[in-house]
Amino acid sequence: MESGDKPGEKPMMTREEKQVVEEEEMEEKKCMLYEAYNELHGLAQEFQTPFDAPAVLVVGHQTDGKSALVEALMGFQFNHVGGGTKTRRPITLHMKYNPDCDLPLCHLVSSDDTNNLAIVEPTVATASEQKSLPQIQAYIEAENKRLEHEPCQFSAKEIIITVEYKYCPNLTIIDTPGLVAPAPGRKNRALQGQARLVESLVRAKMQHKEFIILCLEDCSDWSNATTRRVVMQIDPELSRTVIVSTKLDTKIPQFACSSDVEVFLSPLACTLDGCILGDSPFFTSVPSGRVGTGRESVYRSNDEFKQAVSLREMEDIASLEEKLGRPLSKEERGRIGVSSLRLFLEELLKKRYMDSVPLIIPLLEKEHRTTTRNLNEITQELSNLDELKLKEKGRLFHDSFLTKLSLLLKGTVVAPPDKFGETLQDERVNGGAFTGTDGLQFPFKLIPNAGMRLYGGAQYHRAMAEFRFVVGATKCPQIRREEIVNACGVEDIHDGTNYSRTACVIAVAKARDTFEPFLHQLGFRLLHILKRLLPISVYLLQKEGDYLSAHEVFLRRVASAFNNFAETTERACLEKCMEDLVSTTRYVTWSIHDKNRAGLRHFLDSFAGSENTVASTTAVSQDSFGPVMNEKNDLKPRTDVKLSQLASSGMDSGAHGIQTTEAKLVDLLDTTLWNRRLAPSSERIVYALVQHIFHGIREHFLASAELKFNCFLLMPVVDKLPALLREDLEHAFENELECVFNVTHLRHSLGQQKREMEIELKRIQKLKEKFKRIHEQLSSIRPE
């Protein structure tokens, strides 16, 4: 016993022993930290919990030495390296320090179970198979050769390998395919396409904000931003980027003087355009040569390979000092060699892990609260699986659903317009556009609120307003002379012409062909708007917690009943509108089509007054198609005689007026009744009458269609749907309650969900407590 030590007391530890104990405690805490993160990642994969994990993403051009650098960082060879394109799939390596593994213990995670996930930890319950290093290398080479002969020569699906080794750091590294810089020209199109594909793949990987980007540059002049050009498109400030200059052993002989080496080792801040991690680039060299027993192999074991990497690092330092003519400083030595880079990355990732611990604890607590709430809801659902409670829930849902429908028709702002609203342009695409016989659409910008995202009653009102705009602006289609002549026909008692009948025949035919498509378009549009009420109502119910999320069969029943009601009601309304259109275009009633007879009389009087002279002179000069071929020559003298006698008879002005009217009537009859040669005046009369009748039909059709759709499509949603939907549900409750709610399947499903939720809750609770302990321990040892 040493002097100063009292009996029963432990001897005082020396400074070296304390340092060893502290290092062991620190190592133990580090292992606990990584173990906790491994469990965390496993929980994230199994229960889709959104936790991000730090990782190192290696990015570089072809032949920059990416794969060789990754092997040097790990301390053993496994990859397919060489000139040209070798890596054609990203390779994710989860490296875990294990002092008991004298040889690398590797597992190849099944690609069918990873779902192309960026981070999969060894504890994740995925299919994996233990492989030797030669087997993993053979697998990677086979995959690269397979892709080389396929049309798409690269794949974003990762090869995931987990490694436990006593010489590897706790790192997750993702090796990406090398970027390609093809020559321009049409003959290099294939290579240019591959370059775009690889760059797109690498850019997608760099989008993960939690990844540290290891940017490899194989150049002697930092002004040449080859890989940085791509990296800075995602990380402009290089705030999460570590720059590494590879193949240092080949660059040192290129420098002619020490000043070139100084600039290369310590580039100006403006040259790198950002605050890079580590404040300066790292410089590495990896010796060439493969590990194996073959004739071409240089190293017989991975231990020889690690020794060669260390020797190469010492030789690079010696060469640099010789070029500089001075020894390297401690800071400069800290940036030379694979060992310095590996230490820096491990410390950086450890810091990221430690910084994330305080953030993960609130996330775990939130997940714990959410899981507890879900578990309580499932337990409540199980307790409610009896006949009376299910019926009551169904009736309550029925009432809540109808309340939301009514609210949407009356107007509300609870549902977000950016999610559920439609602009007029969207509405035309999804619900059909109003298109006339000419195939043209009314400019949507002229419709009120066309650019607003509407739903419910507001959208219904806008659609009806567009219908009024489009139909109200519809003009009578062009009338051809052939149509007028064909519409004249032959009467059953004489072969004269009846141009008023001709005008009616043409007008009703044009009106029916023009307006019938608008009815179908309006019905389809309004049906689309009504059907959109269903998902919006469901959203409002979910928002208020009234949605029966576990009863999909019942909800499908309600949705089917609502959609069937809307479709049936739309068809019935359309039939009523078609009946009205048929009656309006079947028989011309002047009081309806022209509002009143006075208006028609005013129209005819104004037309006759303007056409009087033309009609009189034209009637005398037209050829007749009557039974006597020279009737034209006979009519003219008789007419002239009567008119001359009337002019010279000396009768009073009243008698003269009567005779003049009779003469005009004779001329009109000759032009319209006895004459089949279509005179310009007759054509104008028919055209004007058709226009007048068409516009009368249009006004009646527009008012009638809007009224009927409001009464027989919109109003039934308010006054008929509740009773019909309740009747359908009550019938289902009485006759097929088991099928409607699928009670047996639901009980089994809820029971399974409850068991899984209880397991998840226990794991989250355990993980939360573990991270709290880690946080307390790290807080006590973390340097200020």
Tab-separated table of C-alpha atoms in Angstrom, residues 30-450:
chain	number	residue	atom	x	y	z
A	30	LYS	CA	-20.524	7.283	-28.654
A	31	CYS	CA	-21.520	3.639	-29.129
A	32	MET	CA	-24.723	4.327	-27.201
A	33	LEU	CA	-25.423	7.309	-29.443
A	34	TYR	CA	-24.961	5.338	-32.662
A	35	GLU	CA	-26.969	2.452	-31.261
A	36	ALA	CA	-29.827	4.815	-30.437
A	37	TYR	CA	-29.715	6.245	-33.944
A	38	ASN	CA	-29.738	2.750	-35.391
A	39	GLU	CA	-32.924	2.038	-33.442
A	40	LEU	CA	-34.352	5.361	-34.515
A	41	HIS	CA	-33.749	4.591	-38.191
A	42	GLY	CA	-35.302	1.174	-37.746
A	43	LEU	CA	-38.406	2.769	-36.229
A	44	ALA	CA	-38.558	5.277	-39.073
A	45	GLN	CA	-38.469	2.569	-41.738
A	46	GLU	CA	-40.958	0.255	-40.047
A	47	PHE	CA	-43.544	2.862	-39.064
A	48	GLN	CA	-42.871	5.535	-41.705
A	49	THR	CA	-41.718	8.037	-39.087
A	50	PRO	CA	-40.000	11.017	-40.747
A	51	PHE	CA	-36.552	11.150	-39.124
A	52	ASP	CA	-33.620	12.352	-41.195
A	53	ALA	CA	-30.199	10.751	-40.777
A	54	PRO	CA	-26.850	12.377	-41.611
A	55	ALA	CA	-24.808	10.718	-44.368
A	56	VAL	CA	-21.882	11.505	-46.678
A	57	LEU	CA	-22.714	11.719	-50.382
A	58	VAL	CA	-19.676	11.305	-52.653
A	59	VAL	CA	-19.944	13.316	-55.904
A	60	GLY	CA	-17.372	13.543	-58.676
A	61	HIS	CA	-16.682	13.079	-62.365
A	62	GLN	CA	-15.615	9.863	-63.992
A	63	THR	CA	-12.061	8.787	-63.089
A	64	ASP	CA	-11.891	11.303	-60.228
A	65	GLY	CA	-11.277	8.355	-57.890
A	66	LYS	CA	-14.578	8.272	-55.991
A	67	SER	CA	-14.801	4.528	-55.480
A	68	ALA	CA	-11.097	4.235	-54.635
A	69	LEU	CA	-11.426	6.983	-52.014
A	70	VAL	CA	-14.456	5.265	-50.452
A	71	GLU	CA	-12.475	2.015	-50.210
A	72	ALA	CA	-9.539	3.830	-48.589
A	73	LEU	CA	-11.885	5.437	-46.051
A	74	MET	CA	-13.301	2.025	-45.147
A	75	GLY	CA	-9.953	0.247	-45.043
A	76	PHE	CA	-10.784	-2.601	-47.420
A	77	GLN	CA	-11.555	-3.097	-51.111
A	78	PHE	CA	-14.944	-4.243	-52.333
A	79	ASN	CA	-15.925	-2.103	-55.318
A	80	HIS	CA	-15.649	-2.164	-59.103
A	81	VAL	CA	-12.999	0.453	-59.921
A	82	GLY	CA	-11.080	1.429	-63.026
A	83	GLY	CA	-11.156	3.761	-66.008
A	84	GLY	CA	-14.383	4.824	-67.682
A	85	THR	CA	-17.849	4.385	-66.203
A	86	LYS	CA	-17.856	1.699	-63.542
A	87	THR	CA	-20.432	2.739	-60.923
A	88	ARG	CA	-23.876	2.681	-62.545
A	89	ARG	CA	-25.989	2.419	-59.375
A	90	PRO	CA	-25.540	4.386	-56.143
A	91	ILE	CA	-23.898	2.291	-53.432
A	92	THR	CA	-24.923	3.038	-49.835
A	93	LEU	CA	-22.478	1.798	-47.177
A	94	HIS	CA	-23.547	1.758	-43.548
A	95	MET	CA	-20.284	1.385	-41.628
A	96	LYS	CA	-20.359	0.596	-37.936
A	97	TYR	CA	-17.349	0.390	-35.671
A	98	ASN	CA	-17.210	-3.032	-34.007
A	99	PRO	CA	-14.007	-3.850	-32.088
A	100	ASP	CA	-14.856	-7.572	-32.144
A	101	CYS	CA	-14.785	-7.836	-35.957
A	102	ASP	CA	-11.220	-8.504	-37.056
A	103	LEU	CA	-12.544	-9.022	-40.594
A	104	PRO	CA	-15.290	-6.969	-42.272
A	105	LEU	CA	-18.730	-8.439	-41.574
A	106	CYS	CA	-20.855	-7.441	-44.569
A	107	HIS	CA	-24.542	-7.856	-45.383
A	108	LEU	CA	-26.157	-7.102	-48.728
A	109	VAL	CA	-29.622	-5.675	-48.109
A	110	SER	CA	-32.233	-7.033	-50.505
A	111	SER	CA	-33.067	-4.415	-53.140
A	112	ASP	CA	-36.661	-5.648	-53.265
A	113	ASP	CA	-37.285	-4.564	-49.678
A	114	THR	CA	-35.513	-1.236	-49.518
A	115	ASN	CA	-37.949	0.708	-51.708
A	116	ASN	CA	-35.057	2.840	-52.914
A	117	LEU	CA	-34.609	4.435	-49.513
A	118	ALA	CA	-31.553	6.545	-48.894
A	119	ILE	CA	-30.939	5.381	-45.342
A	120	VAL	CA	-31.435	1.822	-44.121
A	121	GLU	CA	-29.707	0.855	-40.892
A	122	PRO	CA	-28.538	-2.647	-39.954
A	123	THR	CA	-31.292	-2.962	-37.369
A	124	VAL	CA	-34.024	-2.416	-39.932
A	125	ALA	CA	-36.208	-5.463	-40.379
A	126	THR	CA	-35.391	-5.964	-44.051
A	127	ALA	CA	-34.170	-9.028	-45.851
A	128	SER	CA	-30.376	-9.122	-45.920
A	129	GLU	CA	-27.797	-11.772	-46.668
A	130	GLN	CA	-24.302	-12.059	-45.312
A	131	LYS	CA	-21.728	-11.825	-48.106
A	132	SER	CA	-17.976	-12.004	-48.313
A	133	LEU	CA	-16.056	-9.121	-49.863
A	134	PRO	CA	-15.381	-11.039	-53.136
A	135	GLN	CA	-19.088	-11.873	-53.383
A	136	ILE	CA	-20.098	-8.245	-52.902
A	137	GLN	CA	-17.542	-7.132	-55.478
A	138	ALA	CA	-18.825	-9.740	-57.938
A	139	TYR	CA	-22.402	-8.599	-57.359
A	140	ILE	CA	-21.535	-4.936	-57.991
A	141	GLU	CA	-19.580	-5.776	-61.157
A	142	ALA	CA	-22.459	-7.925	-62.439
A	143	GLU	CA	-24.938	-5.091	-61.857
A	144	ASN	CA	-22.714	-2.587	-63.668
A	145	LYS	CA	-22.274	-4.909	-66.654
A	146	ARG	CA	-26.001	-5.622	-66.772
A	147	LEU	CA	-26.877	-1.933	-66.872
A	148	GLU	CA	-24.173	-1.278	-69.451
A	149	HIS	CA	-26.110	-3.356	-71.995
A	150	GLU	CA	-29.554	-1.941	-71.188
A	151	PRO	CA	-31.178	1.080	-72.928
A	152	CYS	CA	-31.110	3.028	-69.642
A	153	GLN	CA	-27.530	2.468	-68.530
A	154	PHE	CA	-27.930	3.970	-65.026
A	155	SER	CA	-30.336	3.288	-62.174
A	156	ALA	CA	-31.272	5.397	-59.157
A	157	LYS	CA	-32.015	2.261	-57.123
A	158	GLU	CA	-29.307	1.857	-54.509
A	159	ILE	CA	-27.122	-1.106	-53.674
A	160	ILE	CA	-27.187	-1.104	-49.854
A	161	ILE	CA	-24.417	-2.779	-47.846
A	162	THR	CA	-23.984	-2.841	-44.080
A	163	VAL	CA	-20.464	-3.300	-42.696
A	164	GLU	CA	-19.172	-3.969	-39.191
A	165	TYR	CA	-15.395	-3.710	-38.790
A	166	LYS	CA	-12.921	-2.715	-36.096
A	167	TYR	CA	-11.024	-0.415	-38.465
A	168	CYS	CA	-13.945	1.444	-40.074
A	169	PRO	CA	-15.524	4.606	-38.664
A	170	ASN	CA	-19.201	5.052	-37.853
A	171	LEU	CA	-20.150	6.535	-41.182
A	172	THR	CA	-22.847	6.232	-43.810
A	173	ILE	CA	-21.406	6.870	-47.271
A	174	ILE	CA	-23.270	6.947	-50.575
A	175	ASP	CA	-21.088	6.482	-53.673
A	176	THR	CA	-22.788	7.911	-56.788
A	177	PRO	CA	-22.135	7.295	-60.494
A	178	GLY	CA	-19.471	9.543	-61.973
A	179	LEU	CA	-20.556	12.691	-63.767
A	180	VAL	CA	-19.810	12.799	-67.498
A	181	ALA	CA	-18.625	15.794	-69.559
A	182	PRO	CA	-19.180	14.669	-73.186
A	183	ALA	CA	-17.856	16.445	-76.268
A	184	PRO	CA	-20.370	18.470	-78.304
A	185	GLY	CA	-21.665	17.347	-81.671
A	186	ARG	CA	-24.403	15.136	-83.063
A	187	LYS	CA	-22.216	12.041	-83.091
A	188	ASN	CA	-21.953	12.248	-79.270
A	189	ARG	CA	-25.703	12.423	-78.642
A	190	ALA	CA	-25.819	9.067	-76.885
A	191	LEU	CA	-23.100	10.090	-74.441
A	192	GLN	CA	-24.762	13.478	-73.951
A	193	GLY	CA	-28.004	11.716	-73.010
A	194	GLN	CA	-26.145	9.566	-70.489
A	195	ALA	CA	-24.508	12.678	-69.025
A	196	ARG	CA	-27.915	14.318	-68.483
A	197	LEU	CA	-29.260	11.157	-66.875
A	198	VAL	CA	-26.333	10.842	-64.451
A	199	GLU	CA	-26.446	14.512	-63.511
A	200	SER	CA	-30.182	14.291	-62.847
A	201	LEU	CA	-29.616	11.249	-60.615
A	202	VAL	CA	-26.834	12.949	-58.640
A	203	ARG	CA	-28.792	16.202	-58.278
A	204	ALA	CA	-31.749	14.265	-56.849
A	205	LYS	CA	-29.485	12.701	-54.214
A	206	MET	CA	-28.007	16.078	-53.284
A	207	GLN	CA	-31.504	17.465	-52.587
A	208	HIS	CA	-31.493	15.696	-49.204
A	209	LYS	CA	-30.643	18.533	-46.821
A	210	GLU	CA	-29.259	16.185	-44.159
A	211	PHE	CA	-26.545	14.828	-46.492
A	212	ILE	CA	-22.963	16.088	-46.338
A	213	ILE	CA	-21.654	16.409	-49.897
A	214	LEU	CA	-18.129	15.153	-50.531
A	215	CYS	CA	-17.190	17.064	-53.700
A	216	LEU	CA	-14.210	15.504	-55.513
A	217	GLU	CA	-12.090	17.673	-57.811
A	218	ASP	CA	-9.243	16.244	-59.917
A	219	CYS	CA	-7.530	19.473	-60.967
A	220	SER	CA	-4.419	21.539	-60.200
A	221	ASP	CA	-6.150	24.914	-60.662
A	222	TRP	CA	-9.037	25.769	-58.333
A	223	SER	CA	-10.461	28.122	-60.944
A	224	ASN	CA	-11.662	25.041	-62.848
A	225	ALA	CA	-14.937	24.221	-61.071
A	226	THR	CA	-15.727	20.883	-62.677
A	227	THR	CA	-17.702	19.040	-60.000
A	228	ARG	CA	-18.408	22.222	-58.042
A	229	ARG	CA	-20.418	23.496	-61.031
A	230	VAL	CA	-23.010	20.797	-60.380
A	231	VAL	CA	-22.796	20.845	-56.579
A	232	MET	CA	-23.309	24.604	-56.316
A	233	GLN	CA	-26.591	24.346	-58.206
A	234	ILE	CA	-27.953	22.553	-55.113
A	235	ASP	CA	-25.665	24.002	-52.415
A	236	PRO	CA	-24.753	27.503	-53.710
A	237	GLU	CA	-22.825	28.525	-50.576
A	238	LEU	CA	-21.099	25.135	-50.164
A	239	SER	CA	-22.363	25.230	-46.585
A	240	ARG	CA	-22.746	21.445	-46.407
A	241	THR	CA	-19.964	20.555	-48.843
A	242	VAL	CA	-16.486	19.171	-48.178
A	243	ILE	CA	-14.107	19.654	-51.123
A	244	VAL	CA	-11.482	16.983	-51.741
A	245	SER	CA	-8.648	17.169	-54.248
A	246	THR	CA	-7.905	13.597	-55.286
A	247	LYS	CA	-4.789	12.033	-56.816
A	248	LEU	CA	-2.423	14.372	-54.968
A	249	ASP	CA	0.541	12.151	-55.773
A	250	THR	CA	0.119	12.897	-59.504
A	251	LYS	CA	-0.207	16.674	-58.995
A	252	ILE	CA	2.850	17.362	-56.847
A	253	PRO	CA	5.340	16.745	-59.690
A	254	GLN	CA	3.385	19.226	-61.863
A	255	PHE	CA	4.214	22.231	-59.651
A	256	ALA	CA	7.302	24.130	-60.814
A	257	CYS	CA	7.816	26.329	-57.751
A	258	SER	CA	6.807	26.528	-54.128
A	259	SER	CA	4.419	29.465	-54.698
A	260	ASP	CA	2.243	27.245	-56.909
A	261	VAL	CA	2.062	24.683	-54.099
A	262	GLU	CA	1.154	27.406	-51.585
A	263	VAL	CA	-1.770	28.604	-53.738
A	264	PHE	CA	-2.894	25.040	-54.333
A	265	LEU	CA	-2.856	24.079	-50.642
A	266	SER	CA	-4.460	27.335	-49.464
A	267	PRO	CA	-6.700	28.686	-52.246
A	268	LEU	CA	-8.194	32.138	-51.882
A	269	ALA	CA	-11.704	32.253	-50.413
A	270	CYS	CA	-13.029	34.022	-53.500
A	271	THR	CA	-11.799	31.152	-55.678
A	272	LEU	CA	-14.044	28.561	-53.995
A	273	ASP	CA	-17.075	30.885	-53.798
A	274	GLY	CA	-18.404	29.869	-50.414
A	275	CYS	CA	-17.821	28.836	-46.811
A	276	ILE	CA	-16.941	25.189	-47.286
A	277	LEU	CA	-16.930	22.678	-44.463
A	278	GLY	CA	-13.467	22.409	-42.965
A	279	ASP	CA	-12.595	25.940	-44.201
A	280	SER	CA	-10.253	24.480	-46.821
A	281	PRO	CA	-10.024	21.547	-49.241
A	282	PHE	CA	-8.659	18.153	-48.257
A	283	PHE	CA	-5.976	16.427	-50.324
A	284	THR	CA	-5.815	12.651	-50.740
A	285	SER	CA	-3.977	9.960	-52.649
A	286	VAL	CA	-4.961	6.308	-52.964
A	287	PRO	CA	-2.358	3.820	-54.197
A	288	SER	CA	-3.298	1.833	-57.278
A	289	GLY	CA	-3.484	-1.937	-57.163
A	290	ARG	CA	-6.100	-4.452	-56.090
A	291	VAL	CA	-6.284	-6.863	-53.195
A	292	GLY	CA	-6.348	-10.529	-54.117
A	293	THR	CA	-4.426	-13.706	-54.782
A	294	GLY	CA	-4.300	-13.438	-58.571
A	295	ARG	CA	-1.320	-12.631	-60.712
A	296	GLU	CA	-2.505	-9.054	-61.301
A	297	SER	CA	-3.140	-8.389	-57.607
A	298	VAL	CA	-0.725	-6.027	-55.848
A	299	TYR	CA	-1.831	-6.541	-52.228
A	300	ARG	CA	-2.371	-9.928	-50.629
A	301	SER	CA	-4.648	-8.621	-47.874
A	302	ASN	CA	-6.576	-5.560	-46.815
A	303	ASP	CA	-3.981	-4.961	-44.100
A	304	GLU	CA	-1.367	-4.485	-46.830
A	305	PHE	CA	-3.762	-2.135	-48.600
A	306	LYS	CA	-4.231	-0.023	-45.419
A	307	GLN	CA	-0.471	0.101	-44.930
A	308	ALA	CA	-0.032	1.258	-48.530
A	309	VAL	CA	-2.604	4.031	-47.961
A	310	SER	CA	-0.722	5.192	-44.835
A	311	LEU	CA	2.635	5.019	-46.628
A	312	ARG	CA	1.229	7.018	-49.555
A	313	GLU	CA	0.059	9.675	-47.111
A	314	MET	CA	3.549	10.005	-45.549
A	315	GLU	CA	5.172	10.157	-48.993
A	316	ASP	CA	2.774	12.943	-50.061
A	317	ILE	CA	3.642	14.979	-46.960
A	318	ALA	CA	7.364	14.496	-47.597
A	319	SER	CA	7.004	15.519	-51.261
A	320	LEU	CA	5.041	18.633	-50.348
A	321	GLU	CA	7.566	19.684	-47.726
A	322	GLU	CA	10.338	19.169	-50.253
A	323	LYS	CA	8.536	21.362	-52.815
A	324	LEU	CA	7.731	24.035	-50.236
A	325	GLY	CA	11.178	23.963	-48.667
A	326	ARG	CA	9.631	23.991	-45.202
A	327	PRO	CA	7.757	21.598	-42.897
A	328	LEU	CA	3.960	21.595	-43.097
A	329	SER	CA	2.080	23.227	-40.259
A	330	LYS	CA	-0.305	21.287	-38.032
A	331	GLU	CA	-3.293	22.766	-39.860
A	332	GLU	CA	-1.860	21.810	-43.235
A	333	ARG	CA	-1.070	18.264	-42.088
A	334	GLY	CA	-4.658	17.992	-40.846
A	335	ARG	CA	-5.858	18.306	-44.432
A	336	ILE	CA	-3.463	15.832	-46.066
A	337	GLY	CA	-4.310	12.163	-46.445
A	338	VAL	CA	-7.221	9.756	-46.178
A	339	SER	CA	-6.831	9.406	-42.391
A	340	SER	CA	-7.293	13.162	-41.869
A	341	LEU	CA	-10.380	13.191	-44.094
A	342	ARG	CA	-11.850	10.162	-42.310
A	343	LEU	CA	-11.301	11.727	-38.881
A	344	PHE	CA	-12.844	14.996	-40.016
A	345	LEU	CA	-15.927	13.276	-41.506
A	346	GLU	CA	-16.449	11.141	-38.427
A	347	GLU	CA	-16.227	14.158	-36.116
A	348	LEU	CA	-18.512	16.133	-38.433
A	349	LEU	CA	-21.134	13.395	-38.491
A	350	LYS	CA	-20.845	12.961	-34.735
A	351	LYS	CA	-21.487	16.675	-34.300
A	352	ARG	CA	-24.480	16.425	-36.613
A	353	TYR	CA	-25.787	13.518	-34.549
A	354	MET	CA	-25.257	15.396	-31.288
A	355	ASP	CA	-26.885	18.544	-32.655
A	356	SER	CA	-29.880	16.493	-33.761
A	357	VAL	CA	-30.478	14.856	-30.388
A	358	PRO	CA	-32.322	17.852	-28.805
A	359	LEU	CA	-34.453	18.118	-31.948
A	360	ILE	CA	-35.348	14.435	-32.018
A	361	ILE	CA	-36.677	14.371	-28.460
A	362	PRO	CA	-39.635	16.712	-29.274
A	363	LEU	CA	-40.297	14.680	-32.425
A	364	LEU	CA	-40.421	11.489	-30.404
A	365	GLU	CA	-42.721	13.110	-27.849
A	366	LYS	CA	-44.998	14.241	-30.669
A	367	GLU	CA	-44.983	10.730	-32.121
A	368	HIS	CA	-45.742	9.381	-28.653
A	369	ARG	CA	-48.751	11.696	-28.290
A	370	THR	CA	-49.994	10.877	-31.779
A	371	THR	CA	-49.613	7.143	-31.267
A	372	THR	CA	-51.356	7.328	-27.882
A	373	ARG	CA	-54.245	9.242	-29.407
A	374	ASN	CA	-54.525	6.761	-32.297
A	375	LEU	CA	-54.445	3.853	-29.865
A	376	ASN	CA	-57.259	5.411	-27.818
A	377	GLU	CA	-59.308	5.960	-30.976
A	378	ILE	CA	-58.837	2.346	-32.047
A	379	THR	CA	-59.834	1.124	-28.588
A	380	GLN	CA	-62.939	3.313	-28.740
A	381	GLU	CA	-63.771	1.972	-32.196
A	382	LEU	CA	-63.561	-1.593	-30.928
A	383	SER	CA	-65.898	-0.815	-28.054
A	384	ASN	CA	-68.445	0.702	-30.481
A	385	LEU	CA	-68.739	-2.359	-32.704
A	386	ASP	CA	-72.275	-3.301	-31.663
A	387	GLU	CA	-75.486	-2.977	-33.674
A	388	LEU	CA	-77.109	-0.040	-31.882
A	389	LYS	CA	-73.945	2.063	-31.745
A	390	LEU	CA	-73.135	1.414	-35.394
A	391	LYS	CA	-76.633	2.482	-36.453
A	392	GLU	CA	-76.399	5.600	-34.345
A	393	LYS	CA	-73.004	6.474	-35.813
A	394	GLY	CA	-74.391	5.982	-39.303
A	395	ARG	CA	-77.326	8.293	-38.611
A	396	LEU	CA	-75.086	10.948	-37.090
A	397	PHE	CA	-72.803	10.768	-40.118
A	398	HIS	CA	-75.867	11.101	-42.379
A	399	ASP	CA	-76.948	14.285	-40.616
A	400	SER	CA	-73.426	15.765	-40.573
A	401	PHE	CA	-72.910	14.954	-44.238
A	402	LEU	CA	-76.154	16.678	-45.271
A	403	THR	CA	-75.282	19.680	-43.117
A	404	LYS	CA	-71.968	20.065	-44.955
A	405	LEU	CA	-73.689	19.735	-48.331
A	406	SER	CA	-76.141	22.468	-47.410
A	407	LEU	CA	-73.316	24.640	-46.120
A	408	LEU	CA	-71.378	24.286	-49.369
A	409	LEU	CA	-74.403	25.270	-51.453
A	410	LYS	CA	-75.172	28.261	-49.245
A	411	GLY	CA	-71.517	29.328	-49.243
A	412	THR	CA	-68.509	28.802	-46.969
A	413	VAL	CA	-64.780	29.504	-46.825
A	414	VAL	CA	-63.839	26.607	-44.529
A	415	ALA	CA	-62.577	24.395	-47.350
A	416	PRO	CA	-59.349	25.818	-48.870
A	417	PRO	CA	-59.974	27.112	-52.429
A	418	ASP	CA	-56.437	26.277	-53.554
A	419	LYS	CA	-57.143	22.595	-52.838
A	420	PHE	CA	-60.817	22.206	-53.768
A	421	GLY	CA	-61.626	25.235	-55.913
A	422	GLU	CA	-61.676	25.292	-59.710
A	423	THR	CA	-61.118	28.188	-62.048
A	424	LEU	CA	-63.405	28.396	-65.056
A	425	GLN	CA	-60.652	26.978	-67.202
A	426	ASP	CA	-60.262	23.986	-64.829
A	427	GLU	CA	-64.021	23.571	-64.766
A	428	ARG	CA	-64.199	23.449	-68.554
A	429	VAL	CA	-61.496	20.791	-68.677
A	430	ASN	CA	-63.063	18.614	-65.959
A	431	GLY	CA	-66.755	19.282	-66.515
A	432	GLY	CA	-66.969	20.089	-70.224
A	433	ALA	CA	-67.257	23.399	-72.057
A	434	PHE	CA	-70.246	25.146	-73.616
A	435	THR	CA	-69.607	24.813	-77.342
A	436	GLY	CA	-71.956	26.005	-80.089
A	437	THR	CA	-72.500	24.588	-83.548
A	438	ASP	CA	-69.455	26.493	-84.801
A	439	GLY	CA	-67.231	24.650	-82.309
A	440	LEU	CA	-66.028	27.876	-80.678
A	441	GLN	CA	-65.976	28.585	-76.936
A	442	PHE	CA	-66.925	31.836	-75.259
A	443	PRO	CA	-63.746	33.612	-74.035
A	444	PHE	CA	-63.518	32.639	-70.362
A	445	LYS	CA	-62.035	35.997	-69.406
A	446	LEU	CA	-65.393	37.654	-70.203
A	447	ILE	CA	-67.217	35.556	-67.601
A	448	PRO	CA	-67.393	37.084	-64.085
A	449	ASN	CA	-65.090	35.407	-61.537
A	450	ALA	CA	-63.539	33.236	-64.255
